[in-house]
PDB file of C-alpha atoms and ligand atoms in Angstrom:
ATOM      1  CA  UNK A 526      96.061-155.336 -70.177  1.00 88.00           C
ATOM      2  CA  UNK A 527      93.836-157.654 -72.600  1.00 93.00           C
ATOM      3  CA  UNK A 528      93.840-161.557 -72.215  1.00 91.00           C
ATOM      4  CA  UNK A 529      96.271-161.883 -75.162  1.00 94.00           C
ATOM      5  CA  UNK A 530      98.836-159.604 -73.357  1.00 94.00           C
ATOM      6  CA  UNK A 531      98.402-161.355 -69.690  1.00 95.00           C
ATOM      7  CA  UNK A 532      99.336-165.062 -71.646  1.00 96.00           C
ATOM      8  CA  UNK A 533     102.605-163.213 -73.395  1.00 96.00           C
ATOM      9  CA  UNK A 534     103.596-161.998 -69.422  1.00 97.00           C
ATOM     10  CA  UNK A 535     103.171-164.827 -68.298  1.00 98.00           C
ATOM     11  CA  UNK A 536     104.911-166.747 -70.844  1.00 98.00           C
ATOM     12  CA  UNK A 537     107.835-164.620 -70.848  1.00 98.00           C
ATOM     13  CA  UNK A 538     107.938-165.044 -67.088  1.00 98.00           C
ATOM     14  CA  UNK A 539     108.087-168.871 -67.127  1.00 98.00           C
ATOM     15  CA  UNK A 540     111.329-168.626 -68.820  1.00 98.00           C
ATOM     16  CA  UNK A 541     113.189-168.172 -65.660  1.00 98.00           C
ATOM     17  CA  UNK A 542     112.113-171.749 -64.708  1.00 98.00           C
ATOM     18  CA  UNK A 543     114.068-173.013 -67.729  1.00 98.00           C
ATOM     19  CA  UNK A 544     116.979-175.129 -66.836  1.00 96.00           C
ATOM     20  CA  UNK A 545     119.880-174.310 -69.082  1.00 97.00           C
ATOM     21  CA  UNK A 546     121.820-177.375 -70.310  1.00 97.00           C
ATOM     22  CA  UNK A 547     118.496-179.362 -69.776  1.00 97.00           C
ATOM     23  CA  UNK A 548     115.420-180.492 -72.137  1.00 98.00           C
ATOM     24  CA  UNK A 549     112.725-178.754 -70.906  1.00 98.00           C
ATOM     25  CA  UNK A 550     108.768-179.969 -70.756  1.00 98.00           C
ATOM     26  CA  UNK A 551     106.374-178.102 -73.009  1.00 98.00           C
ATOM     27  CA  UNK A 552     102.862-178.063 -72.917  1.00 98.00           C
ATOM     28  CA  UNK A 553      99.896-177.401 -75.484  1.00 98.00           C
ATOM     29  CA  UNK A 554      97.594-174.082 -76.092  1.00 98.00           C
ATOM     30  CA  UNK A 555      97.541-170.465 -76.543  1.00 98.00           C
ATOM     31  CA  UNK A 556      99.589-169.095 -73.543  1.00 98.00           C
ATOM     32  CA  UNK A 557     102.200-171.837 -74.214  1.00 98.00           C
ATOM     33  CA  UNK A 558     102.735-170.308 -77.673  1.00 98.00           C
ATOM     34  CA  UNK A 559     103.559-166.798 -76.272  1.00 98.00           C
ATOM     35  CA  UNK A 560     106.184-168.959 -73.466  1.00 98.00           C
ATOM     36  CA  UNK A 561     107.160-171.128 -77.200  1.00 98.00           C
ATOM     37  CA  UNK A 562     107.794-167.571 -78.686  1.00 98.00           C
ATOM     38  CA  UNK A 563     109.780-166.680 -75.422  1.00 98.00           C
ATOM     39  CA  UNK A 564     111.894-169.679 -75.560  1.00 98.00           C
ATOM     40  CA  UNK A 565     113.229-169.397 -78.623  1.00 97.00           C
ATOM     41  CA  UNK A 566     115.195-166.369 -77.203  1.00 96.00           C
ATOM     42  CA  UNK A 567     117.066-169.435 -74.900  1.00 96.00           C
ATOM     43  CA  UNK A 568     117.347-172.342 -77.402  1.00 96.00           C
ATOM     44  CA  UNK A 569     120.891-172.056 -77.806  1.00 97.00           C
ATOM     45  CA  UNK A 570     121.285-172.755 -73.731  1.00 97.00           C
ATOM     46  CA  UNK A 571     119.207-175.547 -73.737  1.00 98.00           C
ATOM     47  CA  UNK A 572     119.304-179.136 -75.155  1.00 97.00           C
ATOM     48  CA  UNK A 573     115.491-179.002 -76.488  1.00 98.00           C
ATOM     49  CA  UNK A 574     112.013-180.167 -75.096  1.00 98.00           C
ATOM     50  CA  UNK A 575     109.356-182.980 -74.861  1.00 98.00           C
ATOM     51  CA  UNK A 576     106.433-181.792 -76.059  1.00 98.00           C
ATOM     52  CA  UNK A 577     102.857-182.662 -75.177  1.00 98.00           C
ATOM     53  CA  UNK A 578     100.885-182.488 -79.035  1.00 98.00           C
ATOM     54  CA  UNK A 579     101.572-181.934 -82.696  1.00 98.00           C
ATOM     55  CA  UNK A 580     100.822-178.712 -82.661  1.00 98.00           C
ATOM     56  CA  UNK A 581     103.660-177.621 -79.951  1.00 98.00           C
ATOM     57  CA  UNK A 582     106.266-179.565 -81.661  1.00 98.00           C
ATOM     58  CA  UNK A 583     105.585-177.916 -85.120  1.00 98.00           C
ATOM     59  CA  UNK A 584     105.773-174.203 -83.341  1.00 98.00           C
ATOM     60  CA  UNK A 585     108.808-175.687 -81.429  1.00 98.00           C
ATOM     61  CA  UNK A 586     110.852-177.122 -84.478  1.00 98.00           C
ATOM     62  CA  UNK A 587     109.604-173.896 -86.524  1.00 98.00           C
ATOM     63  CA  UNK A 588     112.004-172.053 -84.456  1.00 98.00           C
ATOM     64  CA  UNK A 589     114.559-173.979 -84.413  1.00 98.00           C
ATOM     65  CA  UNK A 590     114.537-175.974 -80.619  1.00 98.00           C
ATOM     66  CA  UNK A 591     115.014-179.551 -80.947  1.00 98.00           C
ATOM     67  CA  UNK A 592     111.743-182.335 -79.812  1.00 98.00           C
ATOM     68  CA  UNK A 593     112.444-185.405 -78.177  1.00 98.00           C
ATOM     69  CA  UNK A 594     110.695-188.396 -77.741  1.00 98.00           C
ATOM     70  CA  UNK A 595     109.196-188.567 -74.207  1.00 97.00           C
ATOM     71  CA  UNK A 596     110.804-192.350 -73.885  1.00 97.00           C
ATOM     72  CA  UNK A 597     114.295-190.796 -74.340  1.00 96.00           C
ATOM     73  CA  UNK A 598     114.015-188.918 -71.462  1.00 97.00           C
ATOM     74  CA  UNK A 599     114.180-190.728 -68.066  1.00 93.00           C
ATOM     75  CA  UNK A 600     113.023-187.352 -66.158  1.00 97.00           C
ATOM     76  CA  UNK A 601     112.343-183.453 -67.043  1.00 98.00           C
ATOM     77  CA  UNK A 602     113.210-180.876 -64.388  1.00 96.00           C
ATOM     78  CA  UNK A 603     110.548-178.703 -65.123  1.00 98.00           C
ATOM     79  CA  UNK A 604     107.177-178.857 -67.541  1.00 98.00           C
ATOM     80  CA  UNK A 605     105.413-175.553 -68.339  1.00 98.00           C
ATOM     81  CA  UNK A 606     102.182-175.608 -69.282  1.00 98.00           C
ATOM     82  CA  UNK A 607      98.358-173.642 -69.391  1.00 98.00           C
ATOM     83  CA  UNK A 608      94.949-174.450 -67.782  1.00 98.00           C
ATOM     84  CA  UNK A 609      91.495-173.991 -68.164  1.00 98.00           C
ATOM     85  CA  UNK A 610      90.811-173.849 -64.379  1.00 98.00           C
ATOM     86  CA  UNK A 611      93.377-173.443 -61.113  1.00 98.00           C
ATOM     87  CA  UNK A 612      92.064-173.657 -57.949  1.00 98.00           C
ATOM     88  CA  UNK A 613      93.990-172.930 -54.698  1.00 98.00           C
ATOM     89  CA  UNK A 614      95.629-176.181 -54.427  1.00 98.00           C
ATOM     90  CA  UNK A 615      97.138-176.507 -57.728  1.00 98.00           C
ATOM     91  CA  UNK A 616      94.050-178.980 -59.072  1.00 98.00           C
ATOM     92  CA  UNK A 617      93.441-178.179 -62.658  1.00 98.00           C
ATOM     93  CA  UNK A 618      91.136-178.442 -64.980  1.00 98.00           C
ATOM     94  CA  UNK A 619      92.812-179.323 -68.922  1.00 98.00           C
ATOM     95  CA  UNK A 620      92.340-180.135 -71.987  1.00 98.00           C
ATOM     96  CA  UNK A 621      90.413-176.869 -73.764  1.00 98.00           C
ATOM     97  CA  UNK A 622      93.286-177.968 -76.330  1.00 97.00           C
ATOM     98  CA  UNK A 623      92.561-181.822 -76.964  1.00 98.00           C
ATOM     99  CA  UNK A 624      95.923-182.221 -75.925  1.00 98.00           C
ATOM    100  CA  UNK A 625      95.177-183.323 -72.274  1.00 98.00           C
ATOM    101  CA  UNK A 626      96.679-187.281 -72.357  1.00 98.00           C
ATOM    102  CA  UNK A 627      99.966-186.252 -73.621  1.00 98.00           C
ATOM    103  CA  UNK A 628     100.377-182.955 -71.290  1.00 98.00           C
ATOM    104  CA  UNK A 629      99.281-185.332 -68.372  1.00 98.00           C
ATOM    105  CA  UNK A 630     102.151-188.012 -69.772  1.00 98.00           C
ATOM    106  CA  UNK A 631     105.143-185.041 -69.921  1.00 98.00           C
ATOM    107  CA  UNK A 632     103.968-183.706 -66.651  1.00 98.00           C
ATOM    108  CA  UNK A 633     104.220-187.238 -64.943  1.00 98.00           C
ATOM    109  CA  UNK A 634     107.567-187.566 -66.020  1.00 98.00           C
ATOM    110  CA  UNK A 635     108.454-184.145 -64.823  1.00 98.00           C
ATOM    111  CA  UNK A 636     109.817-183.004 -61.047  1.00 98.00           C
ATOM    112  CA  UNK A 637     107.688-179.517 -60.958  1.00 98.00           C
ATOM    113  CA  UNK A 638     104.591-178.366 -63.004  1.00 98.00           C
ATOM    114  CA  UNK A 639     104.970-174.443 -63.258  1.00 98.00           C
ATOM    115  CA  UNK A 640     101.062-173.487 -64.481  1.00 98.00           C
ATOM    116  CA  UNK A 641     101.001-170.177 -66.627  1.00 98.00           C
ATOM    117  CA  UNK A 642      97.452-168.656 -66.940  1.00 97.00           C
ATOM    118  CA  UNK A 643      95.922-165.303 -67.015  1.00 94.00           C
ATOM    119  CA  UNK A 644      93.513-164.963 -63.736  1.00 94.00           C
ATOM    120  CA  UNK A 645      90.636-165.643 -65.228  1.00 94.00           C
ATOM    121  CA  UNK A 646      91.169-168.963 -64.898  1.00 97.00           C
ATOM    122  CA  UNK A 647      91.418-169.263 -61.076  1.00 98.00           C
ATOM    123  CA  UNK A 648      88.287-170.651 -59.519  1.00 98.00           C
ATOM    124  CA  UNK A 649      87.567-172.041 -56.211  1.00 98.00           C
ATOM    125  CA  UNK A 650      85.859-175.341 -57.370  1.00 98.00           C
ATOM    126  CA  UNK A 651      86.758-177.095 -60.887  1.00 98.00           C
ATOM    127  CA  UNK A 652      84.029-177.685 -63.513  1.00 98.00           C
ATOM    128  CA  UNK A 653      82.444-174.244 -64.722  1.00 98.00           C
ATOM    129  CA  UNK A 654      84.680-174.855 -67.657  1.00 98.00           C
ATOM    130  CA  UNK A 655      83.434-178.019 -69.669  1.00 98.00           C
ATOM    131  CA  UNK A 656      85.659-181.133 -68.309  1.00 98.00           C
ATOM    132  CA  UNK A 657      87.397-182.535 -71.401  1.00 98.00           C
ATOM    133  CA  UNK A 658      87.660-186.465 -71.228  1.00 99.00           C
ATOM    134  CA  UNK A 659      89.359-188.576 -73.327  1.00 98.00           C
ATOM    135  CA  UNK A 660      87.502-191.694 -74.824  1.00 98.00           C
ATOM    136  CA  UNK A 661      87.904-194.811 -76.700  1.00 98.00           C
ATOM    137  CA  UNK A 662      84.884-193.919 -79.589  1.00 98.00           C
ATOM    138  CA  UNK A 663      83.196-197.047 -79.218  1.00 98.00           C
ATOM    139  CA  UNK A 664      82.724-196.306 -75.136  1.00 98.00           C
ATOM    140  CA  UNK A 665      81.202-193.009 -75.444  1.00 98.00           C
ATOM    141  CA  UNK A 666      77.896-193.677 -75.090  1.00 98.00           C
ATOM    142  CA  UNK A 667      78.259-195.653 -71.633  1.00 98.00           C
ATOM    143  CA  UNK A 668      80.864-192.558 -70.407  1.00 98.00           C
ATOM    144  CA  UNK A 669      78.312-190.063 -70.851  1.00 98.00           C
ATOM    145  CA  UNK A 670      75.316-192.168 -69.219  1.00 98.00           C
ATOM    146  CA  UNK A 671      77.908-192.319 -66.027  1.00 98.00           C
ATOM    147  CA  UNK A 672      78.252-188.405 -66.256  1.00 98.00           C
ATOM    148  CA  UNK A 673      74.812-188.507 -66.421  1.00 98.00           C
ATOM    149  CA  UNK A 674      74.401-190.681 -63.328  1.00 97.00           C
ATOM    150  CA  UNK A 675      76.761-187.242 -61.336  1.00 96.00           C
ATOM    151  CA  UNK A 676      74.736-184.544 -63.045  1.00 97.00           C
ATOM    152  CA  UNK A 677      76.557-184.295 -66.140  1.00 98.00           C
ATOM    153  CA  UNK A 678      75.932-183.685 -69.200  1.00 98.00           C
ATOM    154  CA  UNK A 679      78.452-184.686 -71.648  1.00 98.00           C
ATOM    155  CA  UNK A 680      79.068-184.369 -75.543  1.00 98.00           C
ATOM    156  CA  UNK A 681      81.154-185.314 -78.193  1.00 98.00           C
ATOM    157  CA  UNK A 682      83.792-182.226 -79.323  1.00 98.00           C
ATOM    158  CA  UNK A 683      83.198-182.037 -82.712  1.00 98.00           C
ATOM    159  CA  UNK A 684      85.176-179.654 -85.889  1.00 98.00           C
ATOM    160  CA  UNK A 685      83.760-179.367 -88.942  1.00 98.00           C
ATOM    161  CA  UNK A 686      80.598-181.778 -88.442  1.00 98.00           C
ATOM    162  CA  UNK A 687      82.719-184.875 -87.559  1.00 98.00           C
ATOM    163  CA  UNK A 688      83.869-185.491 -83.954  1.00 98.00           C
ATOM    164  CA  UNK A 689      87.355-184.021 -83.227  1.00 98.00           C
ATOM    165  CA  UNK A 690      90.397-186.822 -83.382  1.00 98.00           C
ATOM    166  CA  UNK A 691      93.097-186.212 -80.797  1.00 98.00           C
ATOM    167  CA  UNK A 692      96.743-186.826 -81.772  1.00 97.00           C
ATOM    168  CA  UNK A 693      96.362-190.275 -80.379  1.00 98.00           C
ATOM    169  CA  UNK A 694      93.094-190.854 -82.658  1.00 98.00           C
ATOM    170  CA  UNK A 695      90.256-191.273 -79.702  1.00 98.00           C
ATOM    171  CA  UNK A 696      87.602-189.082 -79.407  1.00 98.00           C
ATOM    172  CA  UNK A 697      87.071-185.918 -76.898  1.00 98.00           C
ATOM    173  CA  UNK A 698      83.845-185.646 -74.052  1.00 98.00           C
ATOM    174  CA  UNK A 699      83.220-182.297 -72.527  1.00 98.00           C
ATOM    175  CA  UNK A 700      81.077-182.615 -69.758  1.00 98.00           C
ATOM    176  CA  UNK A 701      79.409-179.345 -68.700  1.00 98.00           C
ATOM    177  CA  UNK A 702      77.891-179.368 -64.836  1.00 98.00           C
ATOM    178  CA  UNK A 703      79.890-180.778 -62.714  1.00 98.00           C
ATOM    179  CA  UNK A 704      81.287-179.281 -59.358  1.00 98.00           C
ATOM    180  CA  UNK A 705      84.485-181.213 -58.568  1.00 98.00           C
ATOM    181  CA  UNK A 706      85.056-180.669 -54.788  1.00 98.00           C
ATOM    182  CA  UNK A 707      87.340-183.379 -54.132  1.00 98.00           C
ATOM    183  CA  UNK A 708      89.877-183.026 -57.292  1.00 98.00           C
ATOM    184  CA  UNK A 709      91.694-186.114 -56.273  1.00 98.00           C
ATOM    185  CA  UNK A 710      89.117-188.580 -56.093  1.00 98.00           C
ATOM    186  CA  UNK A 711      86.838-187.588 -58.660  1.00 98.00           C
ATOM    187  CA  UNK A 712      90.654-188.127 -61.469  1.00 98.00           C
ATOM    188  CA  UNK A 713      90.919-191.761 -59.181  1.00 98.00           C
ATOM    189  CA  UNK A 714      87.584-192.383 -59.508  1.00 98.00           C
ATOM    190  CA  UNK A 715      87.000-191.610 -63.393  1.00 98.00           C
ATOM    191  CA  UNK A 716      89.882-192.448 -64.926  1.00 98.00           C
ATOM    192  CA  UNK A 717      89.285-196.264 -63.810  1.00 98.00           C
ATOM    193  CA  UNK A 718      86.118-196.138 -66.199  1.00 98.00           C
ATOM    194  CA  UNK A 719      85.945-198.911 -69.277  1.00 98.00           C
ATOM    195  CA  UNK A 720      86.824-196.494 -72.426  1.00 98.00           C
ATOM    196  CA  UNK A 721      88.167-193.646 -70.607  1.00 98.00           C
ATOM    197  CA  UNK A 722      91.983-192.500 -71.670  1.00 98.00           C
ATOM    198  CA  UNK A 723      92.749-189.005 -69.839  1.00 98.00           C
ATOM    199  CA  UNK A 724      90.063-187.471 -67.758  1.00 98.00           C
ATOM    200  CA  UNK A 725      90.907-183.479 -68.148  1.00 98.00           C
ATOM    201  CA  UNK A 726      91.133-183.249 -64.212  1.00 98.00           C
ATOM    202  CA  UNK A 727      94.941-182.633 -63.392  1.00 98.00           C
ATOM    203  CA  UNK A 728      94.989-183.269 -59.543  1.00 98.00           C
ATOM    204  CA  UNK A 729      97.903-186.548 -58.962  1.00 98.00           C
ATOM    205  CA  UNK A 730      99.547-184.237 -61.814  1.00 97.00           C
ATOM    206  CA  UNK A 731      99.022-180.865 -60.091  1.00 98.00           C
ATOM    207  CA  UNK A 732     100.705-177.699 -60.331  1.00 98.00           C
ATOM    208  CA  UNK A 733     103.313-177.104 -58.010  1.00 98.00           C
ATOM    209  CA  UNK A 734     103.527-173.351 -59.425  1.00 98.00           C
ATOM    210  CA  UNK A 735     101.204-171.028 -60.597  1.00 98.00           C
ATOM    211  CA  UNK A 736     102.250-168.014 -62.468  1.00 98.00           C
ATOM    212  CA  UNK A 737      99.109-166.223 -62.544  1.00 98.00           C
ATOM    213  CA  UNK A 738      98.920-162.834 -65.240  1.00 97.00           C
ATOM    214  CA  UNK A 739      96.792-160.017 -63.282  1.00 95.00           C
ATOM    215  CA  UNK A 740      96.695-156.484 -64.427  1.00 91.00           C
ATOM    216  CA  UNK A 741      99.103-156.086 -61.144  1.00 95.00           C
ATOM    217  CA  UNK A 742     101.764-158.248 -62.723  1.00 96.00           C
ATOM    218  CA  UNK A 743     102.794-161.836 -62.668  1.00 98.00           C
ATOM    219  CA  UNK A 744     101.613-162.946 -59.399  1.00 98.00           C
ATOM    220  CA  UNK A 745     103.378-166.190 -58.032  1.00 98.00           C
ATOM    221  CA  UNK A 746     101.356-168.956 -55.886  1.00 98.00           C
ATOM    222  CA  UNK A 747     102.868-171.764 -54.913  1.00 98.00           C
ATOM    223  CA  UNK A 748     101.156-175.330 -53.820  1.00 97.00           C
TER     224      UNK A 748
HETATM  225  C1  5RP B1056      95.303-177.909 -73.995  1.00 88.18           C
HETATM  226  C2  5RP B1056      95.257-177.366 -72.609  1.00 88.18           C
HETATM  227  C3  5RP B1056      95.576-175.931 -72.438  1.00 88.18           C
HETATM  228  O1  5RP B1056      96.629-175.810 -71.533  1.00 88.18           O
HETATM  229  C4  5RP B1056      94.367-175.218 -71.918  1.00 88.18           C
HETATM  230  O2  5RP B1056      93.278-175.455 -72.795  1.00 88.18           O
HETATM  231  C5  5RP B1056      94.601-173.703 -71.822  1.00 88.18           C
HETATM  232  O3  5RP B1056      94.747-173.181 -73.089  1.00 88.18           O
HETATM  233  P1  5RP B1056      94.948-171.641 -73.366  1.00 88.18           P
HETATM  234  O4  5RP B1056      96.317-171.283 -72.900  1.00 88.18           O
HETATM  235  O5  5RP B1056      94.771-171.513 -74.861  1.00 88.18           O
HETATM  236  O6  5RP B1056      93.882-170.883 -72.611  1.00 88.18           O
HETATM  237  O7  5RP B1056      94.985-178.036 -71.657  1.00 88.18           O
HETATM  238  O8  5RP B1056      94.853-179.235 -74.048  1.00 88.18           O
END
């Protein structure tokens, strides 16, 4: 099975976390498409979703499932959503999408994180994929001097010669060469930094599911 085959297993498979009667969280990226594509098979046995960027809700209204405001809903039972790195606690590594401060919001406000990813993205320790950070423009010069200061480096994403603008109009850092051993503290530790938004590292917001596409199946790991 290709890449593109392992996301659509995967995302078919998440469906059975969907509550029916309930609003269920969505995340942002290419497997959650192929779970978006899924759901649409559901949408008439559940209320709708919160959904974690632009892009999601546009696929999401296009067929036909409801959006809601994140402030309408008190809690979700369930958010579904990719990674660019797993490890074997449920730690992630996010944001490959630019999406990363709203999927960290509708995952906070969610009971259980179910994680859908083909297994290329399990790794032992987080940062071989470059660590997106959100910023505050004007602070992105000090950020990357203190991923400098860890054996960083970082850089501003850009798309077509300007640097990218998220949904919430900051600015994106990916940091290549870091090894994050201790998941927890390095998220505590960065996100207190002057100018940072979301750092990418998903560890207080961790997966409590992982449904993991191999050429064996949908493997299940749970945290
Ligand atoms: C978007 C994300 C995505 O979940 C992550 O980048 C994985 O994406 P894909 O399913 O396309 O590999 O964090 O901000």
């Amino acid at each position: 099975m290709n890449q593109d085959e392992l996301k659509a297993l995967v995302g078919q498979a998440a469906l059975q976390y969907v509550v029916p009667g309930q609003i269920v969280g969505v995340g942002t990226g290419s497997t959650v498409n192929k779970f978006i594509e899924a759901l649409a098979s559901m949408k008439n046995q559940i209320k709708g979703a919160v959904s974690s960027s632009e892009a999601s809700t546009a696929r999401l209204k296009a067929l036909g499932i409801p959006v809601f405001d994140s402030n309408e809903v008190a809690e979700l039972a369930v958010y579904i959503d990719g990674a660019d790195e797993i490890n074997g606690q449920g730690h992630m590594v996010k944001g490959g999408g630019a999406a990363l401060t709203r999927e960290k919001i509708v995952a906070a406000q969610s009971k259980v994180f179910v994680c859908i990813a083909d297994e290329s993205k399990l790794v032992s320790v987080l940062g071989a994929f470059p660590l997106p950070v959100e910023v505050i423009p004007m602070s992105s010069a000090r950020i990357t001097a203190q991923f400098a200061n860890m054996g960083g480096q970082a850089h501003v994403r850009m798309k077509d010669g300007n640097p990218l603008v998220t949904d919430n109009g900051q600015h994106i850092l990916d940091v290549n060469g870091l090894h994050i051993h201790d998941p927890v503290a390095f998220e505590a530790e960065v996100s207190q930094w002057p100018g940072v938004v979301t750092v990418g590292v998903f560890a207080h917001q961790k997966a409590q599911v992982c449904l993991l596409g191999t050429s064996e199946g949908v493997k299940t790991l749970k945290f």
